[in-house]
Coordinates of C-alpha atoms in Angstrom, one line a residue:
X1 CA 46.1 77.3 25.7
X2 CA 45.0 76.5 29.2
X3 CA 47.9 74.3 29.4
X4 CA 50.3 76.5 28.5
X5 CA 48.8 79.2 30.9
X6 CA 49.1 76.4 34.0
X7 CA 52.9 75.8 33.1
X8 CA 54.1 79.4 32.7
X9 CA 52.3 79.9 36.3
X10 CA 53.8 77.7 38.0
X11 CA 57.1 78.5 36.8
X12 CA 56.9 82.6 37.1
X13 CA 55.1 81.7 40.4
X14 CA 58.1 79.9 41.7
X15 CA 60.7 82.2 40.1
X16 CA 58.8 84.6 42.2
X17 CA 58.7 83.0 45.3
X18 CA 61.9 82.4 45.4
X19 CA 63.4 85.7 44.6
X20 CA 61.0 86.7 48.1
X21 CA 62.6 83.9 50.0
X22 CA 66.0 84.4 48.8
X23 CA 65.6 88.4 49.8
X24 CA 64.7 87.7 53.6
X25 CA 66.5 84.5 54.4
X26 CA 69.6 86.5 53.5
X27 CA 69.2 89.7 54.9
X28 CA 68.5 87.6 58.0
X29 CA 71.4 85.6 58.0
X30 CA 74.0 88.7 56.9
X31 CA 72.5 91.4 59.0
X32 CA 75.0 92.6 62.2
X33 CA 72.3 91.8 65.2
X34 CA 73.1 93.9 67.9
X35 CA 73.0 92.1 71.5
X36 CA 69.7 91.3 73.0
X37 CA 70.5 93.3 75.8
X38 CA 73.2 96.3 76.4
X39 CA 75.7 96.5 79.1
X40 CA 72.9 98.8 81.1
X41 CA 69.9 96.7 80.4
X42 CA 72.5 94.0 81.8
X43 CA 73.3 95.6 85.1
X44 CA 69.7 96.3 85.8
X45 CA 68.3 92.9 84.6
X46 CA 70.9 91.1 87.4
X47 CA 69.2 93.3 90.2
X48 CA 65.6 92.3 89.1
X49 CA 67.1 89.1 89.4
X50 CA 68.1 89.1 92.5
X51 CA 64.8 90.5 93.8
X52 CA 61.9 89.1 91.5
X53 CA 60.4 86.2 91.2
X54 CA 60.8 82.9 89.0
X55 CA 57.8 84.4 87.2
X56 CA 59.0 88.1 86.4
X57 CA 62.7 86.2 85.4
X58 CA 60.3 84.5 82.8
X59 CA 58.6 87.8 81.5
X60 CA 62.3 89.0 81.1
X61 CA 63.0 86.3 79.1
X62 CA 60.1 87.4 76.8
X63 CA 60.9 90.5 76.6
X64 CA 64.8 89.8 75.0
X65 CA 63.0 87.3 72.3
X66 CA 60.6 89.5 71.3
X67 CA 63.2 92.7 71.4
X68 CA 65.5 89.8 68.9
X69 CA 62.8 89.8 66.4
X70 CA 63.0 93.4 66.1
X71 CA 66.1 93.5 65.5
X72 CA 65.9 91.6 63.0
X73 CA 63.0 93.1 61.0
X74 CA 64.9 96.1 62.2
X75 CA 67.9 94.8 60.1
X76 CA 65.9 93.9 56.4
X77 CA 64.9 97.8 56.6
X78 CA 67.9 98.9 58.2
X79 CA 70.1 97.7 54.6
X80 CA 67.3 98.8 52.4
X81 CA 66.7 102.3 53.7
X82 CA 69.3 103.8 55.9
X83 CA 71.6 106.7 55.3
X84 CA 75.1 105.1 55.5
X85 CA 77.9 104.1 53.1
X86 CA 77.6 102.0 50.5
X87 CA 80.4 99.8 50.4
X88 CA 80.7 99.2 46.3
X89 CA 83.1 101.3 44.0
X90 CA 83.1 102.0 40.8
X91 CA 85.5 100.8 38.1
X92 CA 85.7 102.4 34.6
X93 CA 88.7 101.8 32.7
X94 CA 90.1 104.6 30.5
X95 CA 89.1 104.4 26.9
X96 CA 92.2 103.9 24.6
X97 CA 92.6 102.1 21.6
X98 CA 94.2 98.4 22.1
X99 CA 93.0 94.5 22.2
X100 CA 90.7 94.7 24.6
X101 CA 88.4 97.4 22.8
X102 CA 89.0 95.1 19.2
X103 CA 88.5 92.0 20.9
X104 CA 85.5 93.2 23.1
X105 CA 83.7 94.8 19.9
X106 CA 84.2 92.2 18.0
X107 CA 82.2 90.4 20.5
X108 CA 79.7 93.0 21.2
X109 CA 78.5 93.0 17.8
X110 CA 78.2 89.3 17.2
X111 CA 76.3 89.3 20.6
X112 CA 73.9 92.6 19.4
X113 CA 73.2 90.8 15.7
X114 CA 71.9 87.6 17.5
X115 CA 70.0 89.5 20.2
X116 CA 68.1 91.9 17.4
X117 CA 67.4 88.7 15.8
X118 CA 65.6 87.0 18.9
X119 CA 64.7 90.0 20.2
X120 CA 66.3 89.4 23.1
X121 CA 68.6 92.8 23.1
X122 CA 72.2 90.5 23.3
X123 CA 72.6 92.1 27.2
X124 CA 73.2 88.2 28.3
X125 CA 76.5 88.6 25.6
X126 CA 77.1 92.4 26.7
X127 CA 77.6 92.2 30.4
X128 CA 80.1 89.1 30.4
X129 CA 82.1 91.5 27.6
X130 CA 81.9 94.4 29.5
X131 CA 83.2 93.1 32.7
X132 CA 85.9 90.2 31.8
X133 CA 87.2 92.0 28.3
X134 CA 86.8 95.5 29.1
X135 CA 87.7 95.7 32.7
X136 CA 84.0 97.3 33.8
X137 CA 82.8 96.6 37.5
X138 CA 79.8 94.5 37.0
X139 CA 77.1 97.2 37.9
X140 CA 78.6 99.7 35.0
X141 CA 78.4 96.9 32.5
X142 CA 74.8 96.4 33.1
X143 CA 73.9 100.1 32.3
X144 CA 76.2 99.9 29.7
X145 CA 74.7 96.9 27.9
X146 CA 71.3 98.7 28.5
X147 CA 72.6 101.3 26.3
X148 CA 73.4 98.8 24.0
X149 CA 70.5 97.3 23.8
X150 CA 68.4 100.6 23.6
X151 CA 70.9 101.5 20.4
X152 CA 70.2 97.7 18.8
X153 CA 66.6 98.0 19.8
X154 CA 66.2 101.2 17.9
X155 CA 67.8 99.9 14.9
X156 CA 65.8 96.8 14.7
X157 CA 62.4 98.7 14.8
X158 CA 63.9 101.1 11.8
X159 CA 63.9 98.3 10.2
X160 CA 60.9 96.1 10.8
X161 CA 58.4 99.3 10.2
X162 CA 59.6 99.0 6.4
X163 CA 58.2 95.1 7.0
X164 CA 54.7 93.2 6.9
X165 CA 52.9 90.6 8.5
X166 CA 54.2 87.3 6.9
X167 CA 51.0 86.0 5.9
X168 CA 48.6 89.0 7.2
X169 CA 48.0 92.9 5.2
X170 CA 49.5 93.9 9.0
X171 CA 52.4 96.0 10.3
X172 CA 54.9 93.1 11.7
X173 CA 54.8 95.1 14.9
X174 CA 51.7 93.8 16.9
X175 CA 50.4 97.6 18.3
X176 CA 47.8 95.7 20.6
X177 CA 50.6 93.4 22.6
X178 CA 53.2 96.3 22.8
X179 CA 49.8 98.1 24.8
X180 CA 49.3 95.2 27.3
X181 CA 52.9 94.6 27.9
X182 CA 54.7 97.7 27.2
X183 CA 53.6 99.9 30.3
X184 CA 54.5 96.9 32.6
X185 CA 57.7 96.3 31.1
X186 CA 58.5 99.9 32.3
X187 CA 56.7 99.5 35.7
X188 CA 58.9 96.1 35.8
X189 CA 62.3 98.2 34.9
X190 CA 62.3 100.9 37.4
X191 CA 61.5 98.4 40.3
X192 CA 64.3 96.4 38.7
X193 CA 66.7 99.5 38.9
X194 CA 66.2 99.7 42.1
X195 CA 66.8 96.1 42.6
X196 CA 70.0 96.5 41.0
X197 CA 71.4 98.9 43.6
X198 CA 69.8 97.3 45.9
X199 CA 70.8 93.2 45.5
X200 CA 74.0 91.1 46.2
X201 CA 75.2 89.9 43.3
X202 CA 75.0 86.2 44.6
X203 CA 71.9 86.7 44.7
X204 CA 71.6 87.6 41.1
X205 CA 73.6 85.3 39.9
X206 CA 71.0 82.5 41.2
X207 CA 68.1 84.1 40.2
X208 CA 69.5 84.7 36.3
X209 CA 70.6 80.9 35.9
X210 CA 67.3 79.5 36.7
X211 CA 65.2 82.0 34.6
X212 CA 67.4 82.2 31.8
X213 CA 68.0 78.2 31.7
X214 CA 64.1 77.7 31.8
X215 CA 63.5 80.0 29.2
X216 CA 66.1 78.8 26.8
X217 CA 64.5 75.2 26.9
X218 CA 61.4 76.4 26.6
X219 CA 62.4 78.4 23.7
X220 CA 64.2 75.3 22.0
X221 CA 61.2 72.9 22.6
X222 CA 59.0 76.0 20.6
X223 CA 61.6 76.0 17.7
X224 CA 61.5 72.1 17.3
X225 CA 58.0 71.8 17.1
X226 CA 58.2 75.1 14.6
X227 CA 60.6 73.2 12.4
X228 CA 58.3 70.1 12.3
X229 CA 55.1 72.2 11.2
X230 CA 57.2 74.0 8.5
X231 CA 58.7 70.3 7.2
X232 CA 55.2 69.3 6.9
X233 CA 54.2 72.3 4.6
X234 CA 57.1 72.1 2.8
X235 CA 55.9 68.8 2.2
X236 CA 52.5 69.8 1.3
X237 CA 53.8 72.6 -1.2
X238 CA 56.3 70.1 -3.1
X239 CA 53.5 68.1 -3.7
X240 CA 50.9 70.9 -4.8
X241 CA 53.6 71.9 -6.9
X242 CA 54.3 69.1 -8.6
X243 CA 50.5 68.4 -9.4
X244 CA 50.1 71.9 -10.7
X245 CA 53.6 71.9 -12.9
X246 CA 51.2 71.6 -16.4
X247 CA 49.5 74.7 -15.6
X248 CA 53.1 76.3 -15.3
X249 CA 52.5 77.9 -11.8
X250 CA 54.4 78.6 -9.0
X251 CA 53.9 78.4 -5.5
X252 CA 55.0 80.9 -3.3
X253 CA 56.5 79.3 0.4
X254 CA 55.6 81.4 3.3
X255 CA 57.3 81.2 6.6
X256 CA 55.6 79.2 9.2
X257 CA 54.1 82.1 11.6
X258 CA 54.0 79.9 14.5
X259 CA 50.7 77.6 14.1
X260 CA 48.6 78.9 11.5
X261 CA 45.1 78.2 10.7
X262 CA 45.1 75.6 7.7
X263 CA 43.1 78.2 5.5
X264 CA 45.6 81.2 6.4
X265 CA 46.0 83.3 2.9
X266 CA 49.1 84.4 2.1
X267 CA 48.6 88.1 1.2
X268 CA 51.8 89.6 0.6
X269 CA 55.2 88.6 -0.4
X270 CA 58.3 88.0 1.7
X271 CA 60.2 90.9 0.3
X272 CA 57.8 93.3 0.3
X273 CA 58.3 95.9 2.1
X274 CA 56.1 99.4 2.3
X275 CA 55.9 103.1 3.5
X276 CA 57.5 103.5 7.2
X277 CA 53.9 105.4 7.7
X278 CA 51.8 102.2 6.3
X279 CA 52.8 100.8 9.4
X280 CA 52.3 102.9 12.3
X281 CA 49.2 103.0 14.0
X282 CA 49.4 106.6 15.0
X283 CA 46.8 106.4 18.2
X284 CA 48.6 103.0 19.6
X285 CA 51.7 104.8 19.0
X286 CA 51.3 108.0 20.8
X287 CA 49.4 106.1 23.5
X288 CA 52.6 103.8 23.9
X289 CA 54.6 107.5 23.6
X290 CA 52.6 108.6 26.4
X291 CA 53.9 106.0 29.2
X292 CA 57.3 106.9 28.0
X293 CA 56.9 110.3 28.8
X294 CA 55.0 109.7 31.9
X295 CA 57.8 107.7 33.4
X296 CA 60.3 110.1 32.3
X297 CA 58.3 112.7 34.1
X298 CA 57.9 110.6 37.5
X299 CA 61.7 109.9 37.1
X300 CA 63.0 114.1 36.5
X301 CA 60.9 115.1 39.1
X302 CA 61.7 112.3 41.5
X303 CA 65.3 113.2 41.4
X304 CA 64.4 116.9 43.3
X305 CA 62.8 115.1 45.9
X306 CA 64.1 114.7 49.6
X307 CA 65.7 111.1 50.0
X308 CA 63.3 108.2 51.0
X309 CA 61.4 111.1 52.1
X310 CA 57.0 111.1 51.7
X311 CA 57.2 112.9 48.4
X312 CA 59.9 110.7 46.8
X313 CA 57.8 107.5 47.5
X314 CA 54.5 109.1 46.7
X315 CA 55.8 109.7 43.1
X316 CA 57.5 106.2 42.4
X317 CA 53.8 105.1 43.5
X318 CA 52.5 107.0 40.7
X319 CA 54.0 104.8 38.2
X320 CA 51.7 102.5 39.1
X321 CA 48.3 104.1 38.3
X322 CA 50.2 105.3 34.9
X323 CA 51.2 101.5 33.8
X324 CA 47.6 99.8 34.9
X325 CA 45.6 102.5 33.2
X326 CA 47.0 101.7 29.7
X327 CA 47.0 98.2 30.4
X328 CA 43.8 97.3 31.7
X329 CA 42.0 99.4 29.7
X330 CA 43.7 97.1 26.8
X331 CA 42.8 94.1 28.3
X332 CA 39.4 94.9 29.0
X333 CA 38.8 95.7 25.6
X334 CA 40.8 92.3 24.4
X335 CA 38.1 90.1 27.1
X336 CA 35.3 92.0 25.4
X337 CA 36.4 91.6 21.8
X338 CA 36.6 95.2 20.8
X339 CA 40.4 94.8 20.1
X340 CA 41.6 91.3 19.1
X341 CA 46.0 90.2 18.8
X342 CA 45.2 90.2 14.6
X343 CA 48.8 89.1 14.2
X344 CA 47.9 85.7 15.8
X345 CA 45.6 85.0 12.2
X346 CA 42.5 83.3 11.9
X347 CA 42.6 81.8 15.4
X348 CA 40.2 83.1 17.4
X349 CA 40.2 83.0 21.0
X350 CA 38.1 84.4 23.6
X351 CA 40.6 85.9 26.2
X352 CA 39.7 85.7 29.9
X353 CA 40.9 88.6 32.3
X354 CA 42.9 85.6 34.5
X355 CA 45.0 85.3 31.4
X356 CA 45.5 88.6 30.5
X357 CA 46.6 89.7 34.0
X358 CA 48.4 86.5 34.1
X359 CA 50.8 88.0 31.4
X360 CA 50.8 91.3 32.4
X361 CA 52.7 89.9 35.4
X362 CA 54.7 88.8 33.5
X363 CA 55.4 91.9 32.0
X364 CA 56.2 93.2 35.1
X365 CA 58.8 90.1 35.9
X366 CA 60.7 91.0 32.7
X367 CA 60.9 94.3 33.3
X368 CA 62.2 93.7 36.9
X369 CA 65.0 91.1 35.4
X370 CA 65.7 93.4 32.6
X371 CA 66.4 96.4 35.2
X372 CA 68.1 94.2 37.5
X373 CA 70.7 92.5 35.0
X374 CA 71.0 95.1 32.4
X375 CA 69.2 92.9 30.3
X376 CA 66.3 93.0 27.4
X377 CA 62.9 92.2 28.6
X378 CA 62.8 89.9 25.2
X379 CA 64.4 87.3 27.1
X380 CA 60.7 87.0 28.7
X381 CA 58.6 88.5 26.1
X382 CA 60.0 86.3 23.5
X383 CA 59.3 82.9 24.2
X384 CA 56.0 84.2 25.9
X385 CA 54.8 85.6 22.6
X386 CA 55.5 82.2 21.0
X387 CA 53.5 80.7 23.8
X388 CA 50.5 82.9 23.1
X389 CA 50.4 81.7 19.4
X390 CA 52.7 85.0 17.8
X391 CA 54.2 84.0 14.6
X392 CA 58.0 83.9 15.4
X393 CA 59.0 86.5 13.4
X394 CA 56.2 89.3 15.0
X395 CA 57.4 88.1 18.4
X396 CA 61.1 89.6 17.8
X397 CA 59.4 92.9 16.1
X398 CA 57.3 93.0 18.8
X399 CA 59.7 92.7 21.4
X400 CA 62.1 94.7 20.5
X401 CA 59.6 97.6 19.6
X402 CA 58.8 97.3 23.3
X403 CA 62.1 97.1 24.7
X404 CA 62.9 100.3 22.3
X405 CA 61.0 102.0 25.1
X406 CA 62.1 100.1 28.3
X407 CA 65.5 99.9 27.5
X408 CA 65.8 104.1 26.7
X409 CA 63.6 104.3 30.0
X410 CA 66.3 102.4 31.8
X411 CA 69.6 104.1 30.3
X412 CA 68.1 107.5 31.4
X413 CA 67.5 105.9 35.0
X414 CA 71.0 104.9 35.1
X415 CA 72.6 108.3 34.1
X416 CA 71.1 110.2 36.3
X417 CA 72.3 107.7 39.0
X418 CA 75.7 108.4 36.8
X419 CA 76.7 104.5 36.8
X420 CA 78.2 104.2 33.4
X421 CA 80.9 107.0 31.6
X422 CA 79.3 108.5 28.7
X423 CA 82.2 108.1 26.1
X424 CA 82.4 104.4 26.2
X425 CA 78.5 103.8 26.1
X426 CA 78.4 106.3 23.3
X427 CA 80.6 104.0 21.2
X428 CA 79.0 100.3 22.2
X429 CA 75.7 102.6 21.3
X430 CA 76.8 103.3 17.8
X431 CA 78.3 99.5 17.4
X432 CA 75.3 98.0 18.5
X433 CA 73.3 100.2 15.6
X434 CA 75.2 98.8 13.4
X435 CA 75.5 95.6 14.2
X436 CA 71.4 94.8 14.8
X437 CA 70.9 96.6 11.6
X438 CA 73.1 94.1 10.1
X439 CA 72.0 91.0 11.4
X440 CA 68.3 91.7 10.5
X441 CA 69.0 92.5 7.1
X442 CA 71.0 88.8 6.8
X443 CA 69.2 86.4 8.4
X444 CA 65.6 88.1 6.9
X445 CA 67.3 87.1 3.4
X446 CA 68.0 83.6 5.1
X447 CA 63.9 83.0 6.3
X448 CA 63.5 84.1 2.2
X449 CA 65.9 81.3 1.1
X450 CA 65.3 78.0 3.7
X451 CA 61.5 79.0 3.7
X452 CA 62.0 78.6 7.2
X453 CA 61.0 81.3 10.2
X454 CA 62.2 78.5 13.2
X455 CA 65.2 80.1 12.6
X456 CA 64.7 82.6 15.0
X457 CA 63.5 80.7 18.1
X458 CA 66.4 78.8 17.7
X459 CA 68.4 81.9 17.7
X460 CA 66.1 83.5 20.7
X461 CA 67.1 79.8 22.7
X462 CA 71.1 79.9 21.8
X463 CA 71.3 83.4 22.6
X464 CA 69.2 82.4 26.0
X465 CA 71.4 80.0 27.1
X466 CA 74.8 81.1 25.9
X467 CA 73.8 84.3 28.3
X468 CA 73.2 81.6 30.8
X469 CA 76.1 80.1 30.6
X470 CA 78.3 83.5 30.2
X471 CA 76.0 85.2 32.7
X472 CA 76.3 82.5 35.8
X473 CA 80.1 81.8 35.2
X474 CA 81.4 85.3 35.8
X475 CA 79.0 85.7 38.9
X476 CA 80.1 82.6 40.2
X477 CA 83.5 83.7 40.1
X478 CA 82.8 86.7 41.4
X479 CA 81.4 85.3 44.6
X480 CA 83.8 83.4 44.8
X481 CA 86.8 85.7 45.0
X482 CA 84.7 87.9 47.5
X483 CA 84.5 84.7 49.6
X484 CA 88.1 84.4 49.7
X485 CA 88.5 88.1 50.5
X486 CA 85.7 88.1 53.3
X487 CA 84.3 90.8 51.5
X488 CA 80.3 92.2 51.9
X489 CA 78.1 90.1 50.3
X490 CA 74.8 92.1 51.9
X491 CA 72.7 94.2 50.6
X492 CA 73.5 97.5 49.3
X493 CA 72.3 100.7 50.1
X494 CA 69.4 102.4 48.3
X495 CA 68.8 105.6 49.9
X496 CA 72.4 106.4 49.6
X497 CA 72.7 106.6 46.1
X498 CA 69.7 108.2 46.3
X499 CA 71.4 110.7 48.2
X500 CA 74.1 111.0 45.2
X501 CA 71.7 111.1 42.7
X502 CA 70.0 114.5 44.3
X503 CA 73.3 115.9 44.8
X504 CA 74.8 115.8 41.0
X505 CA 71.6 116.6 39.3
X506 CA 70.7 119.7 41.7

């Protein structure tokens, strides 16, 4: 476990890091620095000249080198907070029936059947869809696919409350994980909605193909050691079956839930399936429903606020207070044993606060890539649930309950900032019901049939690294055609679609 801890730091450390460096190397580099000196300051520096000394010439000098740094902090601020114009448009095609709409469904609901499966969301399919089929600018088609993925999200965790633990009397949805992560996810997506007005899309390009590329293999390393474990007990069942053929019994296979103690009991059966009530822990739930609410609250009231004024910082601050209070009251409780991840089995582990606060920053970095890209925070949470021992088919239940929350959190953000048109989003909504609903319902029947729950980490890494792939080519296009048109590559401006957002809701 300590091993696993050390790697994931180092890599969400770095990711991190980077995404810091990346921010003020190229605000520096793009930023217009006005002259050190103006045509005034010119004049009058030329008479001190003339009448000063070597050493006041010297203090001068100084002066214009410590004046340049200013600027240049002056600069990083200056794109983030001032008043101007924002220089991006818009572009929303007209919605009418044709190939583009067949062809780009067609896709979207392939894409939101694999991503309910991972529990991932599918956004890494979505936004590639959205922008090269469809004819979206690439900041609509990430709130659209967050609508997606809020509609595909929803239909999953229909679903799933019907299901159990594979091998535990448990709810497949982990209550206790959706507590630690779930209010930092949201913490994570409103900082990342910011980001996403905000950031160049170079930028995000760079940042998307190293996270999602390092995920994906970590995914597909998970899966392949998975797959062993579950040969090996298939193994182990032949041969008990075999040897117990005279007594005329049958052995029932379970699904490998990740790496189970060797005296797990299987307690239920793969198609059983209970009460939607059985499985709701009512108090976890309404404390999860309380973040939600909270948020939404912060982000209503928010929008009456003057722009980048006191009161409109003061309450995105508050979000804070709202997401640690939930979550470290969790993980205190997790450090002291009076609440314990049950869906994990028989393998008990002491958790240390390091750990805990260790993931809830990683929370935090989903939610900001999940804002940021219009994508599912499962594309974190996934492969870090396997990583913490989470049988692979809790992990995608789990996720995707969570990102039920983020990902409605998000849509709301993005409406009121009106950056997607509400008759196409309605319609990818509905298709990406469907289409999650769907692809849970088949692949569940294929775990039954191959015995084998690997089959959704390796789904989780494809869908990864196809959104990789999908995800890095169109951004790399894009820059490149804005480098051949000389257009801005800066930052954006986030006080003036502040300044929008105030006027259309007031």
């Amino acid at each position: 476990m300590g091993g696993r801890l050390e790697s994931w730091g180092w890599w969400v450390g770095g990711m991190l890091l980077l995404c810091l460096s990346l921010a003020l190397e190229s605000e520096v580099v793009l930023a217009n620095r006005p002259l050190a000196s103006s045509p005034h300051e010119m004049g009058s520096s030329s008479i001190s000249i003339s009448t000063s000394t070597s050493s006041s010439s010297s203090t001068n000098h100084n002066k214009i080198i410590e004046k340049d740094h200013k600027y240049i902090l002056a600069n990083i601020f200056h794109s983030l907070f001032d008043n101007g114009d924002s220089s991006y448009t818009h572009v929303w095609p007209d919605m009418e029936f044709g190939w583009r709409v067949v062809l780009g469904s067609t896709i979207g609901f392939l894409g939101a059947a694999l991503g309910s499966i991972g529990g991932v969301g599918g956004g890494g399919i979505f936004v590639p869809m959205l922008t090269l089929i469809i004819g979206f600018d690439p900041k609509t088609s990430t709130a659209i696919s967050k609508c997606m993925i809020m509609g595909a999200a929803g239909s999953t965790v229909y679903y799933n409350l019907r299901l159990r633990h594979p091998t535990l009397e448990l709810p497949i949805i982990d209550y206790d994980l959706a507590l630690l992560f779930q209010p930092m996810l949201m913490l994570g997506i409103s900082i990342g909605v910011a980001f996403n007005v905000i950031f160049p899309d170079w930028m995000v390009t760079v940042l998307l193909i190293i996270l999602f590329l390092g995920t994906s293999t970590k995914a597909l390393f998970k899966g392949i050691e998975t797959w062993k474990k579950e040969s090996i007990l298939k193994k182990e069942a032949a041969k008990l079956l075999t040897s117990q053929s005279n007594e005329s019994q049958k052995l029932a296979y379970k699904p490998l839930p990740g790496a189970p103690a060797a005296n797990a009991q299987v307690l239920s059966s793969p198609d059983d399936e209970v009460p939607i009530k059985e499985n709701i822990y009512w108090k976890e739930f309404m404390l999860l429903l309380f973040v939600w609410v909270a948020f939404l609250a912060v982000q209503i009231i928010k929008t009456y606020a003057t722009t980048c004024s006191i009161e409109y910082w003061v309450l995105n601050a508050l979000q804070v207070p709202i997401a640690l209070s939930v979550t470290l009251c969790e993980a205190i409780n997790l450090c002291k044993g009076k609440r314990t991840i049950a869906s994990r089995g028989k393998q008990d582990i002491r958790w240390k606060m390091h750990q805990l606060l260790f993931y809830c920053c990683c929370g935090v970095l989903a939610g900001i890539v999940g804002g940021l890209l219009g994508l599912g925070g499962g594309f974190i949470l996934g492969p870090l649930f396997l990583e913490m021992g989470v049988p692979p088919q809790v992990a995608s239940a789990t996720s995707t309950f969570v990102m039920t929350f983020s990902s409605s959190m998000s849509v709301i953000q993005y409406y009121l900032l009106d950056r997607f048109p509400v008759p196409y989003a309605a319609y990818f909504v509905f298709l990406a019901t469907v289409a999650a609903f769907t692809g849970q319902h088949i692949v569940r029947r294929l775990i039954v049939l191959l015995g084998r729950a690997s089959l959704i980490i390796f789904i989780l890494a494809l869908t990864i690294f196809v959104s990789a792939i999908s995800l890095g080519g169109v951004g790399i296009a894009h820059m490149v055609e804005k480098l051949e048109r000389k257009e801005h590559m800066g930052f954006e401006n986030l006080c003036y679609h502040s300044k929008s957002l105030q006027f259309k809701v007031l």
